[in-house]
Short mmCIF file of C-alpha atoms and ligand atoms in Angstrom, two decimals:
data_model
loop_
_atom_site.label_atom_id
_atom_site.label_comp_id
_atom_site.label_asym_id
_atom_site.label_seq_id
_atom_site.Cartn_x
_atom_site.Cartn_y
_atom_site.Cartn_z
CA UNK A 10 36.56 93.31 55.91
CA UNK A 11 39.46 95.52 55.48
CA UNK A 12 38.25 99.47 54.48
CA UNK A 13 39.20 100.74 51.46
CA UNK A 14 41.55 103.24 53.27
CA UNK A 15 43.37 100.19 55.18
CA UNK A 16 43.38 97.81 51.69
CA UNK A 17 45.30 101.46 49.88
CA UNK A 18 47.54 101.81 52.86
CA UNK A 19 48.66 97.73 52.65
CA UNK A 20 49.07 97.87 49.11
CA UNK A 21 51.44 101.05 49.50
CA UNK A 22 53.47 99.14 51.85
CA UNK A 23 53.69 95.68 50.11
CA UNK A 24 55.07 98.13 47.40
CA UNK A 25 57.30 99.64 49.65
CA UNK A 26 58.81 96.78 50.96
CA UNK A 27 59.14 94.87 47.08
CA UNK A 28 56.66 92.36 48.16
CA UNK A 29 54.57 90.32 45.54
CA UNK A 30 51.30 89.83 46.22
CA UNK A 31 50.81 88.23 42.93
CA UNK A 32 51.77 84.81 42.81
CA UNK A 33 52.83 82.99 39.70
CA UNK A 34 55.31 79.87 38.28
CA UNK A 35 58.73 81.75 37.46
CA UNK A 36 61.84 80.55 39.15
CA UNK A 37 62.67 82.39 41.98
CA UNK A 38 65.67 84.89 40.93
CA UNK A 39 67.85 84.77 43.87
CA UNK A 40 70.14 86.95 42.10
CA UNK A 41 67.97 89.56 41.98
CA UNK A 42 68.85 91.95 44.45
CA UNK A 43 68.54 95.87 43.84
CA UNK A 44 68.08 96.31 40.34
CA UNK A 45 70.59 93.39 39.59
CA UNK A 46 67.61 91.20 37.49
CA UNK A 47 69.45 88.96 35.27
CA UNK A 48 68.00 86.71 32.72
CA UNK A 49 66.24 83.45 34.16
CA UNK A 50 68.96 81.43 32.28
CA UNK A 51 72.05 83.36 33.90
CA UNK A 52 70.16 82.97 37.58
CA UNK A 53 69.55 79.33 36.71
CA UNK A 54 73.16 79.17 35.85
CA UNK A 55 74.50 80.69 38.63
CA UNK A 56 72.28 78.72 41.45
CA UNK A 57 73.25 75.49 39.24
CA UNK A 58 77.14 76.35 40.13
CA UNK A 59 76.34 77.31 43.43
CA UNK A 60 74.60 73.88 43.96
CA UNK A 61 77.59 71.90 42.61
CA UNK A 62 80.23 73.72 44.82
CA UNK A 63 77.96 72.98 47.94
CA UNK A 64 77.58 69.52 46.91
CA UNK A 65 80.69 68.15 46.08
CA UNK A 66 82.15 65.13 48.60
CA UNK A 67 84.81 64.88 50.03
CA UNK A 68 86.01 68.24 50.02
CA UNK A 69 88.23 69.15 53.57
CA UNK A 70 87.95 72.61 52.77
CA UNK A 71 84.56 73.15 52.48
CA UNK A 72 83.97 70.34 55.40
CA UNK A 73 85.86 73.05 57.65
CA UNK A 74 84.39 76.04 56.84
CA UNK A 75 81.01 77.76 58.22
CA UNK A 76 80.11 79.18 55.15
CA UNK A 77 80.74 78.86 51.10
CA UNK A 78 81.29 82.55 49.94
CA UNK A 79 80.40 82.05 46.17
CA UNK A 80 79.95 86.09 45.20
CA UNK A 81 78.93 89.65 45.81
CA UNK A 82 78.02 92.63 43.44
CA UNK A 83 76.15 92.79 40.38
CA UNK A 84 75.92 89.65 37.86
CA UNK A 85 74.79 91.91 35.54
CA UNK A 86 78.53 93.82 35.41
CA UNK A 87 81.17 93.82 32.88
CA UNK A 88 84.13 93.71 35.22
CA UNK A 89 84.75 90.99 37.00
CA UNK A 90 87.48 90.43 40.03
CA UNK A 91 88.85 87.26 41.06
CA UNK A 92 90.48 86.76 44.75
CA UNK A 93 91.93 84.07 46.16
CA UNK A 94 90.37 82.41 48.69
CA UNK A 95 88.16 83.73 51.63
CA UNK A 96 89.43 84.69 55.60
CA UNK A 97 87.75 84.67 58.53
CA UNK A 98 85.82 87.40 57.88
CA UNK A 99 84.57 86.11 54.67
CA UNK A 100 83.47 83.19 56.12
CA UNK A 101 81.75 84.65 58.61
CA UNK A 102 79.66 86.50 56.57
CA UNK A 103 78.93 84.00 53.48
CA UNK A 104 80.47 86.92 51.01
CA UNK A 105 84.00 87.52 49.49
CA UNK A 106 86.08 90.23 50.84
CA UNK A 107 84.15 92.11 53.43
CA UNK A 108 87.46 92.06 55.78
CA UNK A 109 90.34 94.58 56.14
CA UNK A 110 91.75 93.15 52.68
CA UNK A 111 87.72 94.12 51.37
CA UNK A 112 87.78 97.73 52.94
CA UNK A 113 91.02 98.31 50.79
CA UNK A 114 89.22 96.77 48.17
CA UNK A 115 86.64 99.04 48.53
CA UNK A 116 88.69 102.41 48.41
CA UNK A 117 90.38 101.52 45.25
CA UNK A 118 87.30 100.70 43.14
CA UNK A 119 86.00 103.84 44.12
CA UNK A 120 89.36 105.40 43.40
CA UNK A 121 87.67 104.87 39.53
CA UNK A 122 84.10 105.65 40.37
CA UNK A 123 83.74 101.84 40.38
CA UNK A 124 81.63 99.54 43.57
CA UNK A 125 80.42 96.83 44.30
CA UNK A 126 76.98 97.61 42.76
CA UNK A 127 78.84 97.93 39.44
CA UNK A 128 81.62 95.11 39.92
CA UNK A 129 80.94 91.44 40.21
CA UNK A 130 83.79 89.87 42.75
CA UNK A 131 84.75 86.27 43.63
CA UNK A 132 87.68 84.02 44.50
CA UNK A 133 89.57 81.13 42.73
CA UNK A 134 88.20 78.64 45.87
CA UNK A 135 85.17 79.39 47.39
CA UNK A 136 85.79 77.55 51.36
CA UNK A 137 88.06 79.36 53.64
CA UNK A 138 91.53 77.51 53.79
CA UNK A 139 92.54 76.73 57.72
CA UNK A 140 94.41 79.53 59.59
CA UNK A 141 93.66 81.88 56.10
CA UNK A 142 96.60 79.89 54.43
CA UNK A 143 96.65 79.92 50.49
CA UNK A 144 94.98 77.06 49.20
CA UNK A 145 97.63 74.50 48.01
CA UNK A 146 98.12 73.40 44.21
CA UNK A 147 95.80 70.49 45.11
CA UNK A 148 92.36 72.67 46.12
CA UNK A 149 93.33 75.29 43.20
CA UNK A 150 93.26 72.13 40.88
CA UNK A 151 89.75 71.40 42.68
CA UNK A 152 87.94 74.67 42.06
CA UNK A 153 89.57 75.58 39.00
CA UNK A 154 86.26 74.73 36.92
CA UNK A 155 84.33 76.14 38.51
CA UNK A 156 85.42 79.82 38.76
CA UNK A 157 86.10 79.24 34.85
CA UNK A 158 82.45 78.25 34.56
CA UNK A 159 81.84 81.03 36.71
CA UNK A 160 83.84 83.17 34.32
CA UNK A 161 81.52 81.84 31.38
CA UNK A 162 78.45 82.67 33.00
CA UNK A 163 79.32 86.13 33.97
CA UNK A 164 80.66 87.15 30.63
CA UNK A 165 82.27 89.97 31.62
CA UNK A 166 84.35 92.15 29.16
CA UNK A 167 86.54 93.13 31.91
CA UNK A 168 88.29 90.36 34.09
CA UNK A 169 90.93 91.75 37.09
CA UNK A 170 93.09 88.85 38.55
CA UNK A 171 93.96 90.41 42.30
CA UNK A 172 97.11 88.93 43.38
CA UNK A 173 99.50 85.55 42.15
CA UNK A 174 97.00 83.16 43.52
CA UNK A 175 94.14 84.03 40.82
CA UNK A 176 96.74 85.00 38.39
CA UNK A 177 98.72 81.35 38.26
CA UNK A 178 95.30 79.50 38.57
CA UNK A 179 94.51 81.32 35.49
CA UNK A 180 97.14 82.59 33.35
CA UNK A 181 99.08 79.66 34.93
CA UNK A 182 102.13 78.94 36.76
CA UNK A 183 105.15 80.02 34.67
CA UNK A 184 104.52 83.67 35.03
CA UNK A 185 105.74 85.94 37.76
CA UNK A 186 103.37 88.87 38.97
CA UNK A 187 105.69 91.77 38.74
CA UNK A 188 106.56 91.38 35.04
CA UNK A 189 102.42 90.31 34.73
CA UNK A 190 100.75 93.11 36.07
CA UNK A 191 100.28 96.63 34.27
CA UNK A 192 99.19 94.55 31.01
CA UNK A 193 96.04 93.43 29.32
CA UNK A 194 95.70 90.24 27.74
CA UNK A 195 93.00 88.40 25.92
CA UNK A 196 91.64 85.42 27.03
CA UNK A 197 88.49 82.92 26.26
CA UNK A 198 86.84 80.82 28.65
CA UNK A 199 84.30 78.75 26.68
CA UNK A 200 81.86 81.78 24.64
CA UNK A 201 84.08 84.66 26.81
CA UNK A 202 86.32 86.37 25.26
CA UNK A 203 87.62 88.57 27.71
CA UNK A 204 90.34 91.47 28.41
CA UNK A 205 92.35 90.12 31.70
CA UNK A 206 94.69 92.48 33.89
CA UNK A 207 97.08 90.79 37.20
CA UNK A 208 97.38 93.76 39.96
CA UNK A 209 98.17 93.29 43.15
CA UNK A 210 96.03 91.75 45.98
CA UNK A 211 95.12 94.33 48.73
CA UNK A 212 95.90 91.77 51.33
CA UNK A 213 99.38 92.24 50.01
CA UNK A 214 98.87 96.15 49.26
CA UNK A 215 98.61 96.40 53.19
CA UNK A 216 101.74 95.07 53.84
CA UNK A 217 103.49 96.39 51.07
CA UNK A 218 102.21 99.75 50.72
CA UNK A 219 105.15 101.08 48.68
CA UNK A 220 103.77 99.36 45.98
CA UNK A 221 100.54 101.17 45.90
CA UNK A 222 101.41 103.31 42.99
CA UNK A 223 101.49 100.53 40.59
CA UNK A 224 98.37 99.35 41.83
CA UNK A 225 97.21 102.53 40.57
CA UNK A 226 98.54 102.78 37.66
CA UNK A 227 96.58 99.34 37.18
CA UNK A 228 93.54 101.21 38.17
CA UNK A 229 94.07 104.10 35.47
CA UNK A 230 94.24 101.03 33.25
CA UNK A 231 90.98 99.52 34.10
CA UNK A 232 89.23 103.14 34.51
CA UNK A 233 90.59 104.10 30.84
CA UNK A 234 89.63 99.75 29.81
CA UNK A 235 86.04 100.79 30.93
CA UNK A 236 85.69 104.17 29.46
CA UNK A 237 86.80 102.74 26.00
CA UNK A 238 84.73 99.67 26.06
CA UNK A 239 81.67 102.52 27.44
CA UNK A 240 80.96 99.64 30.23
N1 URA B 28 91.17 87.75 50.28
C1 URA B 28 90.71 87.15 49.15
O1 URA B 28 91.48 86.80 48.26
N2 URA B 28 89.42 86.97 49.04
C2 URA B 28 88.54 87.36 49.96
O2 URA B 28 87.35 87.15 49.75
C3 URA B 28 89.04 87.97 51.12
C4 URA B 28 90.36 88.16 51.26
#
């Protein structure tokens, strides 16, 4: 028999570390990570998406990757950002851009008080191409419906296309990225109706970083995009 001293102290620390002891029949939210709890219907969603990327047949990319890297951040968020495809890093790891690209990433959402606790981020395929090439016209085609389902379920208000990879797989192919970026558009994907802004990729922001200033102007756009909407 455990004293009453012991049974307060193990109750204090099944608090402490978020542990149940109460057991009942809800779907497990595997979505649910810091205070990221999202409807039972968006988590369903989401795992249901997950499922059908992991199961498809036939797929070389995902038969030569480790890992599929389907998201990180909150599902709960407004904004959503759109890569292209993960590296090596990323497939590592099971989670979109957590390399150098990612770090950059990083700086510039918090340029405008943004992170990844307040962002929801994924790419337009979700299996590392070989030798981080871009994934041909072929594997775009292939994942296309699903990062627009993925759109759908997130619902955000906010959608940032980083680089021409996400911006031709969804704006499509007859528009160039410098005369694209700095502008909002308005787009619907299914029940989403959703404000969309091209800027560049980081990857490319590394190797190019003249054009960092109208990355930031982009920024100032989002920041001021936010602030209006009050996201
Ligand atoms: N570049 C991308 O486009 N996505 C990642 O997840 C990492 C690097």
């Amino acid at each position: 028999m455990l004293k009453k001293n012991n049974s307060i102290k193990l109750l204090k620390y099944y608090k402490f570390i978020n542990y149940n002891l109460i057991y009942n029949n809800k779907a497990i939210n595997r979505f649910k990570k810091d205070n990221f709890e999202i409807s039972e219907d968006k988590a369903k969603s989401l795992e249901t998406l997950k499922n059908s990327i992991i199961n498809q047949k036939n797929c070389d990319l995902k038969n030569q990757a480790k890992n599929i890297v389907f998201s990180d951040g909150n599902p709960k968020s407004k904004i959503m950002l759109i890569g292209e495809a993960p590296g090596a890093n990323e497939d590592q790891e099971g989670l979109p851009f957590v390399g150098r690209a990612g770090q950059l990433l990083d700086k510039m959402l918090l340029a405008i008080g943004l992170d990844r606790k307040k962002v929801y981020i994924s790419n337009i395929v979700n299996y590392r191409p070989p030798e981080n090439r871009r994934p041909n016209p072929k594997e775009v085609e292939r994942y296309l419906p699903f990062i627009t389902k993925h759109i759908e379920i997130i619902n955000p208000k906010i959608l940032v296309l980083l680089g021409s990879t996400a911006m031709n797989a969804i704006i499509g192919n007859d528009v160039v990225i410098s005369k694209m970026r700095g502008q909002w558009i308005e787009k619907k994907f299914g029940n989403c109706k959703t404000s969309v802004l091209v800027t560049f990729h980081p990857a490319f922001l590394m190797r190019q970083p003249a054009q960092k200033k109208m990355a930031w102007i982009d920024l100032k756009m989002i920041r001021d995009k936010k602030n209006k909407l009050k996201i």
